[in-house]
Coordinates of C-alpha atoms and ligand atoms in Angstrom, one line a residue:
M1 CA -0.5 24.0 40.3
C2 CA -1.6 25.6 37.0
G3 CA -4.2 28.3 37.0
I4 CA -7.2 28.4 34.7
V5 CA -9.7 31.2 33.9
G6 CA -12.7 31.2 31.6
Y7 CA -15.2 33.9 30.8
L8 CA -18.5 34.2 29.0
G9 CA -20.3 37.5 29.1
R10 CA -20.5 41.0 27.7
E11 CA -17.0 42.2 28.5
K12 CA -14.0 41.6 26.3
A13 CA -13.0 38.1 27.5
S14 CA -9.2 38.6 27.0
D15 CA -9.1 41.5 29.5
I16 CA -10.7 39.4 32.2
I17 CA -8.7 36.2 31.4
I18 CA -5.4 38.0 31.3
A19 CA -6.0 39.9 34.5
G20 CA -7.1 36.7 36.1
L21 CA -4.0 34.8 34.9
E22 CA -1.8 37.5 36.3
K23 CA -3.4 36.9 39.7
L24 CA -3.1 33.1 39.3
E25 CA 0.5 33.1 38.2
Y26 CA 1.6 32.1 41.7
R27 CA 0.1 28.7 40.8
G28 CA 2.6 28.1 38.0
Y29 CA 4.5 30.3 35.6
D30 CA 6.4 28.1 33.1
S31 CA 4.1 29.0 30.2
C32 CA 0.7 30.4 29.5
G33 CA -2.0 30.7 26.8
I34 CA -5.4 31.9 25.8
C35 CA -8.1 30.9 23.3
F36 CA -10.9 33.3 22.5
Y37 CA -13.6 33.9 19.9
D38 CA -12.6 36.5 17.3
E39 CA -15.8 38.4 16.5
R40 CA -14.8 39.7 13.1
A41 CA -13.0 36.7 11.7
K42 CA -15.8 34.5 13.2
R43 CA -13.4 31.9 14.5
F44 CA -11.5 31.0 17.6
V45 CA -7.9 32.3 18.0
M46 CA -5.2 30.9 20.2
Y47 CA -2.0 32.4 21.5
K48 CA 0.3 30.4 23.8
D49 CA 4.0 30.4 24.6
K50 CA 6.7 29.6 27.1
G51 CA 7.1 32.4 29.6
R52 CA 5.1 34.7 31.8
V53 CA 1.6 36.2 31.4
A54 CA 3.2 39.6 30.8
H55 CA 4.4 38.2 27.4
L56 CA 0.8 37.0 26.6
K57 CA -0.6 40.4 27.6
N58 CA 1.9 42.6 25.7
D59 CA 2.9 40.7 22.6
F60 CA -0.4 39.7 21.0
D61 CA -3.5 41.3 19.5
Y62 CA -6.8 41.1 21.3
D63 CA -8.7 43.8 19.3
K64 CA -11.4 41.5 18.0
C65 CA -11.9 39.3 21.0
N66 CA -15.5 39.0 22.1
G67 CA -17.0 37.7 25.3
L68 CA -15.9 34.1 25.3
G69 CA -12.5 32.7 26.1
I70 CA -10.4 30.4 28.2
G71 CA -6.8 30.8 29.6
H72 CA -4.1 29.0 31.4
T73 CA -0.9 29.5 33.3
R74 CA 1.2 26.3 33.7
W75 CA 3.4 24.5 36.1
A76 CA 4.7 21.6 33.9
T77 CA 3.8 18.0 34.8
H78 CA 3.7 16.2 31.5
G79 CA 6.4 17.5 29.1
Q80 CA 8.8 20.4 29.2
P81 CA 7.6 24.0 29.4
N82 CA 7.5 24.9 25.8
Q83 CA 5.1 26.4 23.3
L84 CA 3.7 23.0 22.2
N85 CA 3.0 21.8 25.7
S86 CA 1.4 25.1 26.8
H87 CA -2.4 25.2 27.1
P88 CA -5.0 25.5 25.6
H89 CA -4.8 22.2 23.7
F90 CA -7.0 21.5 20.6
S91 CA -8.4 18.2 19.5
E92 CA -7.2 16.9 16.2
G93 CA -9.2 18.8 13.6
D94 CA -9.4 21.8 16.0
R95 CA -13.0 21.4 17.1
F96 CA -12.5 21.5 20.9
A97 CA -10.1 23.6 22.9
V98 CA -9.3 22.6 26.5
V99 CA -7.4 24.1 29.5
H100 CA -6.7 21.8 32.4
N101 CA -5.3 21.9 35.9
G102 CA -4.5 18.5 37.3
V103 CA -3.1 15.1 36.3
I104 CA -5.0 12.4 34.3
E105 CA -3.6 9.2 35.7
N106 CA -5.0 6.8 33.0
Y107 CA -4.2 8.9 30.0
K108 CA -2.1 6.2 28.4
E109 CA -4.9 3.5 28.7
L110 CA -7.4 6.0 27.4
T111 CA -5.2 6.7 24.4
E112 CA -4.8 3.0 23.6
R113 CA -8.5 2.3 24.0
Y114 CA -10.1 5.2 22.3
L115 CA -7.6 7.3 20.4
A116 CA -5.8 4.9 18.0
G117 CA -4.4 6.9 15.0
V118 CA -4.7 10.4 16.6
Q119 CA -1.7 12.6 15.8
F120 CA -0.8 14.2 19.1
V121 CA 1.2 17.4 19.0
S122 CA 2.2 17.8 22.6
E123 CA 3.4 15.5 25.4
T124 CA 0.5 16.5 27.7
D125 CA -2.3 14.4 29.3
T126 CA -4.6 17.3 28.5
E127 CA -4.5 16.7 24.7
V128 CA -5.9 13.3 25.4
I129 CA -9.0 15.0 27.0
A130 CA -9.5 17.3 24.1
N131 CA -9.3 14.3 21.7
L132 CA -11.6 12.1 23.7
I133 CA -14.3 14.8 23.6
A134 CA -13.8 15.1 19.9
R135 CA -14.0 11.4 19.4
F136 CA -17.2 10.9 21.4
A137 CA -18.7 14.0 19.8
L138 CA -18.7 12.2 16.5
Q139 CA -21.6 10.2 17.8
M140 CA -23.4 12.6 20.2
P141 CA -23.9 16.2 21.1
A142 CA -20.9 18.1 22.6
E143 CA -22.4 18.3 26.1
E144 CA -22.9 14.5 26.2
A145 CA -19.4 13.9 24.7
I146 CA -17.8 15.9 27.5
R147 CA -19.8 14.1 30.2
K148 CA -18.8 10.7 28.6
T149 CA -15.2 11.9 28.7
L150 CA -15.5 12.8 32.4
S151 CA -16.8 9.3 33.1
V152 CA -13.7 7.7 31.8
L153 CA -11.1 10.1 33.3
E154 CA -9.1 9.0 36.4
G155 CA -7.2 11.6 38.3
S156 CA -7.5 15.2 39.1
Y157 CA -8.9 17.9 36.8
A158 CA -10.3 21.4 36.6
L159 CA -11.3 21.7 33.0
L160 CA -12.6 24.5 30.8
V161 CA -13.7 23.5 27.3
V162 CA -14.9 25.4 24.2
D163 CA -16.6 23.9 21.2
T164 CA -15.5 25.9 18.2
L165 CA -18.9 25.1 16.5
D166 CA -20.7 27.1 19.2
P167 CA -19.2 30.4 20.4
H168 CA -21.9 31.0 22.9
V169 CA -21.2 28.2 25.3
L170 CA -18.4 27.4 27.8
Y171 CA -18.2 24.0 29.5
A172 CA -16.4 23.3 32.8
A173 CA -15.8 20.3 35.0
K174 CA -13.8 19.5 38.1
N175 CA -12.5 16.7 40.2
K176 CA -10.0 17.2 43.0
S177 CA -8.4 20.4 41.4
P178 CA -10.1 23.6 42.5
L179 CA -12.6 25.5 40.3
L180 CA -14.8 28.4 41.3
L181 CA -17.7 30.0 39.4
G182 CA -18.3 33.7 39.9
V183 CA -21.3 35.7 38.7
G184 CA -21.2 39.4 38.0
K185 CA -23.5 41.9 36.3
R186 CA -21.8 41.4 33.0
G187 CA -20.9 37.7 32.8
V188 CA -19.8 34.5 34.3
T189 CA -16.2 33.9 35.2
L190 CA -14.6 30.5 36.2
A191 CA -11.2 30.4 37.9
S192 CA -8.9 28.3 40.0
D193 CA -8.9 30.8 42.8
V194 CA -11.2 33.5 44.1
M195 CA -8.5 36.1 43.5
A196 CA -9.1 35.9 39.7
L197 CA -12.8 36.7 40.3
V198 CA -12.3 39.9 42.3
G199 CA -13.6 42.8 40.3
Y200 CA -15.6 40.7 37.9
A201 CA -18.0 38.7 40.2
D202 CA -20.0 39.7 43.2
Q203 CA -20.9 36.2 44.2
Y204 CA -19.3 32.9 43.7
F205 CA -19.2 29.3 44.8
P206 CA -16.7 26.5 44.6
I207 CA -17.8 23.8 42.1
E208 CA -18.0 20.4 43.7
D209 CA -16.1 17.3 42.6
K210 CA -17.5 15.4 39.6
T211 CA -19.7 18.3 38.7
F212 CA -20.2 19.4 35.1
T213 CA -21.1 23.0 34.3
V214 CA -22.6 24.6 31.2
V215 CA -22.3 28.4 30.9
S216 CA -24.4 29.8 28.1
E217 CA -25.9 33.0 26.8
K218 CA -29.6 33.8 26.5
D219 CA -30.7 37.1 25.0
G220 CA -27.3 38.6 25.8
V221 CA -27.3 37.4 29.5
S222 CA -25.0 34.7 30.7
C223 CA -26.4 31.9 32.8
F224 CA -25.2 28.6 34.0
A225 CA -26.4 25.1 34.9
L226 CA -24.8 22.5 37.1
Y227 CA -25.1 18.7 36.6
D228 CA -23.7 15.6 38.3
I229 CA -21.9 13.1 36.2
L230 CA -25.1 11.4 35.2
G231 CA -26.7 14.7 34.0
H232 CA -29.0 15.3 37.0
P233 CA -29.2 19.0 38.0
V234 CA -27.2 20.0 41.1
E235 CA -28.1 22.8 43.6
T236 CA -25.5 25.3 44.9
K237 CA -25.1 28.0 47.5
F238 CA -23.5 31.4 46.6
M239 CA -20.9 33.2 48.8
T240 CA -20.0 36.8 48.7
I241 CA -16.5 37.8 47.6
D242 CA -15.0 39.6 50.6
I243 CA -11.6 40.3 49.2
V244 CA -11.0 43.9 47.9
L245 CA -8.6 44.7 45.1
D246 CA -6.2 46.5 47.4
E247 CA -5.6 43.3 49.4
I248 CA -4.2 41.6 46.3
G249 CA -1.9 44.4 45.1
K250 CA 1.7 45.2 46.2
G251 CA 0.5 48.2 48.2
G252 CA 3.6 50.3 47.4
Y253 CA 6.1 47.5 48.2
S254 CA 8.6 46.3 45.6
H255 CA 7.6 42.7 46.1
Y256 CA 4.7 40.7 47.5
M257 CA 7.1 38.9 49.8
L258 CA 8.3 42.1 51.5
K259 CA 4.7 43.3 51.8
E260 CA 3.7 40.0 53.4
I261 CA 6.6 40.0 55.8
C262 CA 5.7 43.5 56.9
E263 CA 2.0 42.5 57.3
Q264 CA 2.8 39.9 60.0
P265 CA 2.2 42.1 63.0
S266 CA -1.3 42.9 61.7
V267 CA -1.9 39.2 60.9
V268 CA -1.2 38.4 64.6
R269 CA -3.6 41.2 65.7
K270 CA -6.3 40.0 63.2
I271 CA -6.1 36.5 64.5
V272 CA -6.4 37.7 68.0
S273 CA -9.4 39.7 67.1
K274 CA -11.0 36.7 65.5
Y275 CA -10.2 34.0 68.1
L276 CA -9.7 36.0 71.3
P277 CA -12.3 38.7 71.2
E278 CA -12.5 40.4 74.6
D279 CA -9.8 38.3 75.9
R280 CA -11.8 35.0 75.7
I281 CA -10.8 32.2 73.4
Q282 CA -13.5 31.5 70.8
I283 CA -13.1 28.2 69.1
D284 CA -15.9 25.8 68.2
P285 CA -16.4 23.7 71.4
E286 CA -16.7 20.4 69.5
T287 CA -13.4 21.0 67.8
L288 CA -11.8 21.6 71.2
S289 CA -13.4 18.5 72.6
W290 CA -12.0 16.4 69.7
F291 CA -8.5 17.7 70.6
K292 CA -9.1 17.0 74.3
T293 CA -10.3 13.5 73.9
A294 CA -7.9 12.3 71.2
E295 CA -5.3 9.9 72.3
R296 CA -2.8 11.4 69.9
I297 CA -2.8 14.2 67.3
Y298 CA -1.4 13.4 63.9
V299 CA -0.3 16.6 62.1
I300 CA -0.1 16.1 58.4
A301 CA 1.6 18.8 56.4
A302 CA 4.4 19.7 53.9
G303 CA 7.2 22.2 53.7
T304 CA 6.7 25.4 55.5
S305 CA 3.4 24.3 57.0
M306 CA 5.1 21.2 58.4
H307 CA 7.6 23.4 60.1
A308 CA 4.7 25.2 61.7
G309 CA 3.4 21.8 62.7
F310 CA 6.7 21.1 64.5
V311 CA 6.2 24.3 66.5
G312 CA 2.6 23.2 67.1
K313 CA 3.7 19.9 68.4
Y314 CA 5.9 21.6 71.0
L315 CA 3.1 23.9 72.0
L316 CA 0.4 21.3 72.3
E317 CA 2.6 18.9 74.1
N318 CA 4.2 21.4 76.5
I319 CA 1.2 23.6 77.2
A320 CA -1.7 21.3 76.8
G321 CA -0.1 17.9 77.5
I322 CA -1.5 16.3 74.3
P323 CA 0.9 13.9 72.4
V324 CA 1.4 15.0 68.8
E325 CA 3.3 13.4 65.9
V326 CA 4.1 15.4 62.8
F327 CA 4.2 13.7 59.4
I328 CA 5.4 14.7 55.9
A329 CA 2.1 14.3 54.0
S330 CA 3.7 12.5 51.0
E331 CA 5.3 9.9 53.4
F332 CA 2.2 9.4 55.5
A333 CA 0.1 8.7 52.5
Y334 CA 2.1 5.6 51.5
N335 CA 4.0 4.6 54.7
P336 CA 1.6 5.3 57.5
P337 CA 2.6 4.7 61.1
L338 CA 0.8 2.3 63.5
L339 CA -2.1 4.5 64.7
V340 CA -3.6 4.8 68.2
K341 CA -7.2 3.8 68.5
N342 CA -8.6 7.3 68.9
P343 CA -6.5 9.7 66.8
L344 CA -7.3 13.2 65.5
F345 CA -5.8 14.2 62.2
V346 CA -4.9 17.9 61.8
F347 CA -4.0 19.1 58.3
I348 CA -2.0 22.3 58.2
S349 CA -1.8 24.0 54.8
Q350 CA -1.5 27.6 53.7
S351 CA -3.2 26.9 50.4
G352 CA -5.6 24.2 51.5
E353 CA -5.0 22.5 48.1
T354 CA -1.9 20.4 48.6
A355 CA -2.5 17.1 46.8
D356 CA -0.2 15.1 49.2
L357 CA -2.4 16.3 52.1
R358 CA -5.6 15.6 50.3
A359 CA -4.6 12.0 49.6
C360 CA -4.1 11.5 53.4
L361 CA -7.4 13.3 54.2
V362 CA -9.4 11.1 51.8
D363 CA -7.8 8.0 53.3
V364 CA -8.2 8.8 57.0
K365 CA -11.8 10.0 56.4
R366 CA -12.5 6.7 54.7
R367 CA -11.2 4.9 57.8
G368 CA -13.7 6.9 59.9
F369 CA -11.2 9.2 61.7
R370 CA -11.9 12.8 62.7
T371 CA -10.2 15.5 60.7
V372 CA -9.4 19.2 61.2
T373 CA -7.9 21.6 58.7
I374 CA -6.0 24.7 59.5
T375 CA -5.6 26.8 56.4
N376 CA -5.6 30.3 55.0
V377 CA -8.1 29.7 52.2
P378 CA -11.6 29.0 53.5
T379 CA -12.9 27.9 50.1
S380 CA -10.1 25.4 49.6
T381 CA -10.5 21.7 49.2
L382 CA -9.0 20.8 52.5
A383 CA -11.1 23.4 54.3
R384 CA -14.3 22.0 52.7
E385 CA -13.5 18.3 53.0
A386 CA -12.2 18.1 56.6
D387 CA -14.8 17.7 59.4
K388 CA -13.7 20.9 61.0
F389 CA -11.8 23.9 59.7
L390 CA -9.9 26.7 61.5
E391 CA -9.2 29.8 59.3
I392 CA -5.8 31.5 59.6
F393 CA -7.1 35.0 58.5
A394 CA -3.7 36.0 57.1
G395 CA -5.3 37.6 54.0
P396 CA -4.3 36.6 50.5
E397 CA -0.7 35.5 50.4
I398 CA 0.7 35.9 46.9
A399 CA 4.5 35.4 47.1
V400 CA 5.3 31.8 46.5
A401 CA 7.4 31.7 49.7
S402 CA 5.1 31.6 52.6
T403 CA 5.6 34.0 55.4
K404 CA 2.5 35.4 57.0
A405 CA 0.5 32.2 56.6
Y406 CA 3.3 30.4 58.5
V407 CA 3.2 32.8 61.3
G408 CA -0.6 32.6 61.3
Q409 CA -0.5 28.8 61.5
I410 CA 1.7 29.1 64.6
V411 CA -0.6 31.6 66.2
I412 CA -3.6 29.4 65.7
L413 CA -1.7 26.4 67.2
A414 CA -0.7 28.5 70.2
I415 CA -4.3 29.6 70.7
L416 CA -5.4 25.9 70.5
A417 CA -2.7 24.8 73.0
V418 CA -3.7 27.5 75.5
A419 CA -7.4 26.7 75.0
L420 CA -6.7 23.1 75.8
A421 CA -4.5 23.6 78.8
D422 CA -6.0 22.8 82.2
R423 CA -4.4 25.9 83.5
P424 CA -3.3 28.5 80.9
P425 CA 0.4 29.1 81.6
F426 CA 0.3 32.7 80.5
D427 CA -2.0 35.5 79.4
L428 CA -2.2 34.7 75.7
H429 CA -3.9 38.0 74.7
K430 CA -1.1 40.0 76.4
E431 CA 1.7 37.8 75.1
L432 CA 0.5 37.9 71.5
A433 CA 0.2 41.7 71.7
K434 CA 3.9 41.7 72.7
V435 CA 4.7 39.4 69.8
A436 CA 3.2 41.9 67.4
V437 CA 5.2 44.7 68.8
A438 CA 8.4 42.7 68.8
M439 CA 7.8 41.7 65.1
E440 CA 7.4 45.4 64.3
A441 CA 10.7 46.1 65.9
V442 CA 12.5 43.6 63.7
I443 CA 10.8 44.8 60.6
D444 CA 11.9 48.3 61.4
K445 CA 15.5 47.1 61.4
R446 CA 15.2 45.7 57.9
E447 CA 17.9 47.9 56.4
F448 CA 20.3 46.9 59.1
I449 CA 19.5 43.2 58.3
H450 CA 20.1 43.9 54.7
G451 CA 23.6 45.2 55.7
L452 CA 24.2 41.9 57.6
V453 CA 23.3 39.9 54.5
K454 CA 25.7 41.9 52.3
A455 CA 28.5 41.3 54.8
K456 CA 27.9 37.7 55.7
I457 CA 25.7 35.8 53.2
T458 CA 28.4 35.7 50.5
K459 CA 28.8 32.0 49.7
R460 CA 26.9 29.5 47.7
N461 CA 26.0 27.6 50.9
C462 CA 24.8 28.5 54.4
F463 CA 23.8 26.8 57.6
Y464 CA 21.2 27.7 60.2
I465 CA 21.7 26.1 63.7
G466 CA 19.6 26.1 66.8
R467 CA 18.2 23.9 69.5
S468 CA 14.7 23.0 70.7
L469 CA 12.1 25.5 69.4
D470 CA 14.9 27.4 67.6
Y471 CA 15.7 24.3 65.6
F472 CA 12.3 24.4 64.0
T473 CA 12.8 28.0 63.1
C474 CA 16.2 27.0 61.5
L475 CA 14.4 24.4 59.3
E476 CA 12.0 27.1 58.1
A477 CA 14.7 29.8 57.8
A478 CA 16.8 27.4 55.6
L479 CA 13.8 26.6 53.4
K480 CA 13.1 30.3 52.9
L481 CA 16.7 31.1 52.0
K482 CA 17.1 28.2 49.6
E483 CA 13.8 28.5 47.8
I484 CA 14.1 32.1 46.8
S485 CA 17.9 32.7 46.6
Y486 CA 18.9 29.2 45.5
I487 CA 21.8 29.3 48.0
Q488 CA 22.1 25.8 49.3
T489 CA 21.1 26.1 53.0
E490 CA 20.5 23.5 55.7
G491 CA 18.8 23.9 59.0
F492 CA 20.4 21.9 61.7
A493 CA 19.9 20.9 65.3
A494 CA 23.0 22.7 66.6
G495 CA 24.2 19.6 68.5
E496 CA 23.9 17.4 65.5
L497 CA 26.2 19.4 63.3
K498 CA 29.3 17.8 64.6
H499 CA 28.1 14.3 63.8
G500 CA 29.1 14.6 60.2
T501 CA 28.0 17.8 58.6
I502 CA 30.6 20.0 60.3
A503 CA 32.9 18.6 57.6
L504 CA 31.3 21.2 55.2
I505 CA 32.4 24.2 57.3
E506 CA 35.3 26.0 55.8
Q507 CA 36.6 29.6 55.7
G508 CA 33.8 32.1 55.2
V509 CA 30.8 29.7 55.2
P510 CA 27.9 31.6 56.9
V511 CA 26.4 29.9 60.0
V512 CA 23.4 31.7 61.3
A513 CA 22.6 30.7 64.9
I514 CA 19.2 31.3 66.5
I515 CA 19.1 31.5 70.3
S516 CA 15.9 32.1 72.2
Q517 CA 15.6 29.2 74.6
K518 CA 17.3 29.6 78.0
A519 CA 17.8 25.9 78.7
V520 CA 19.9 25.4 75.6
A521 CA 21.4 28.8 74.9
R522 CA 24.8 27.9 76.5
H523 CA 25.0 24.7 74.3
T524 CA 24.2 26.5 71.1
R525 CA 26.9 29.1 72.0
G526 CA 29.4 26.2 72.3
N527 CA 28.4 25.0 68.8
I528 CA 29.0 28.5 67.5
R529 CA 32.5 28.5 68.9
E530 CA 33.1 25.1 67.2
V531 CA 32.1 26.3 63.8
C532 CA 34.0 29.7 64.2
A533 CA 37.1 27.7 65.1
R534 CA 36.8 26.2 61.6
G535 CA 36.5 29.5 59.8
A536 CA 32.7 29.9 59.7
E537 CA 31.2 33.4 59.3
K538 CA 28.8 33.7 62.3
L539 CA 25.6 35.6 62.4
V540 CA 23.8 35.2 65.8
I541 CA 20.2 36.2 66.2
A542 CA 19.2 36.1 69.9
T543 CA 16.4 37.3 72.1
Q544 CA 17.4 39.9 74.7
L545 CA 17.2 37.6 77.7
V546 CA 19.8 35.1 76.3
S547 CA 21.8 37.5 74.2
D548 CA 25.5 38.3 74.3
P549 CA 27.0 41.7 73.4
T550 CA 28.8 40.1 70.4
D551 CA 25.5 38.9 68.8
E552 CA 24.8 40.5 65.5
L553 CA 21.0 40.9 66.0
I554 CA 19.2 41.1 69.3
L555 CA 15.4 40.8 69.4
M556 CA 12.8 41.9 72.0
D557 CA 11.8 39.3 74.5
V558 CA 8.5 37.6 74.2
H559 CA 7.2 34.5 76.1
E560 CA 9.7 31.7 75.5
S561 CA 7.0 29.4 73.9
L562 CA 6.2 32.1 71.4
T563 CA 9.7 33.0 70.2
P564 CA 9.3 31.2 66.9
L565 CA 7.0 34.0 65.9
I566 CA 9.8 36.5 66.4
T567 CA 12.9 34.7 65.4
I568 CA 11.5 33.8 62.0
I569 CA 11.1 37.4 61.0
P570 CA 14.8 38.3 60.5
T571 CA 15.4 35.0 58.7
Q572 CA 12.6 35.9 56.2
L573 CA 14.3 39.2 55.7
I574 CA 17.7 37.5 55.2
A575 CA 16.2 35.3 52.5
F576 CA 14.5 38.3 50.9
Y577 CA 17.6 40.5 50.8
A578 CA 19.9 37.7 49.8
A579 CA 17.7 36.9 46.8
L580 CA 17.3 40.6 46.0
D581 CA 21.0 41.3 45.9
I582 CA 21.7 38.5 43.5
G583 CA 18.8 39.4 41.3
K584 CA 16.4 36.5 41.7
D585 CA 12.7 36.5 41.0
I586 CA 11.7 36.7 44.6
D587 CA 7.9 36.3 44.3
K588 CA 8.1 33.5 41.7
P589 CA 11.1 31.4 42.3
R590 CA 12.1 28.9 39.7
N591 CA 10.4 25.4 39.5
L592 CA 7.9 26.2 42.3
A593 CA 4.2 27.0 42.6
K594 CA 2.2 28.2 45.5
S595 CA -0.4 25.4 45.5
V596 CA 1.1 22.0 44.9
T597 CA -1.9 20.2 43.5
V598 CA -0.1 17.1 42.2
E599 CA 1.3 14.3 44.3
Ligands
F6R1 C1 7.4 27.3 51.1 C2 6.1 26.9 51.0 C3 5.9 25.4 50.9 C4 4.5 25.0 51.3 C5 4.3 23.5 50.9 C6 2.9 23.0 51.4 O1 7.5 28.7 51.2 O2 5.1 27.6 51.1 O3 6.9 24.6 51.5 O4 4.3 25.1 52.7 O5 4.3 23.4 49.5 O6 1.9 23.8 50.9 P1 0.7 24.2 51.7 O7 1.1 24.9 52.9 O8 -0.2 25.1 50.8 O9 0.0 22.9 52.0

């Protein structure tokens, strides 16, 4: 949550920072701001406001910006989204300006101990950081004052700091929140995500926790130095940026979400090419052996990724015979179950940054257990900190509502399940090829699905019902619809509805039923009759094998264990068109952010 960008080099810093913030807006978009050095006035200038980066870009003057600046896009944690709480924040007296992603847990204690008498202008924890640096800098050089500040901070932070007395230096530090440093021909860029470096850096590396960075200029060339908290130099290894600008554009689509829904068949094919080249499963043998020898797998995840985890539990238990439990990360962290002696922890996360998951990861690693992360972002914290890492290869996912990363997670879990099975129950390569084709067939029907939405999704509430694997799809389908259209939607195990919630069914309430599992199809149809008898507006999505001529949408058959990959597609399109028709901000729904880096 929150995105930060900083630049020192020979380009106009504002161009790079604003372009970067636009790419990081998925991390938070309540408000944003920038601070840069004004070459002609010989002073730092700051613009910040509530609202989107477009406002920052279009409504202010950057004519005299030079090659140093810092910027921020915010998801509010401390204080409302308003101009005063927007970043950057200055210290009292305006010497230091700071942008911050994270949460300082001991900011109250620090204020009492070190900052008596300071007049704060915002409600943020970040202003405490700026003032601590300023306070310590009364007695020591800026660099030392920042390091001393870091030594007293508790919590998470990715920080960029400028000292207005020196317009040739940019300071950075990080703990828990992500921060990457990219080097290009014309300067050094720091950002929360590699996407903001694309086009400006050829090489980059993720900065390690508790590392302090000084970016400076020597003879017009930007350089950097890394130190640990005690000031000892730290070594690093560069990586090459392998994202091209096209991958992070809308590619002719009206919205990222629609683009990402339509990319799902190629995501399946890409994963197959990575993990099943020439028809043979290629996963690190040690990772597989950990799954095989574990007494129980504990899947830790949140939201959409947790729904993928439920499907994964089904696949691993039914195909590979390995017991799996799925936990909400934020619950597991503080109310853990009684563990088996030899567990394996699997963290599923599209962003790889979710703080709830990280809290669990740190804890179980401390207790000596093995950990595996499945994520779409190879440079993410969870990817780097788990013992093993399986990449999803879905490509950059920019819409806040996750679609292709979810599908990618399930494909990886299916591959794992088949790889771990004593006797593979089906030809995975062939079945996944069918899945990609069946997905394309649904996507081709998107205008028809739009018509169904116009006719049926007309109320302020909605239900998804299904059984067995279809129930998990219902949970995810409901989350998708509610998060982008704000229509109150519940995903229910079809048989559970009549144990209370059916009281909410009245004339015209949409009930979307998903039917793809032969063993339970008849029962779900019974539940549809029950809600229709009470006035519900039904919309049945069924696979061919278990379909009925009265069903509204019939999907191509795929292997019964893989139907969640198909049935989810129309529900993503339902969510998309429902939100479109009522004019919601589909790619950036209110109150949300794509990486949830606070607990
Ligand atoms: C919804 C969505 C979220 C995330 C959840 C966990 O579309 O994407 O529910 O799945 O916030 O985030 P990750 O998967 O990044 O750990």
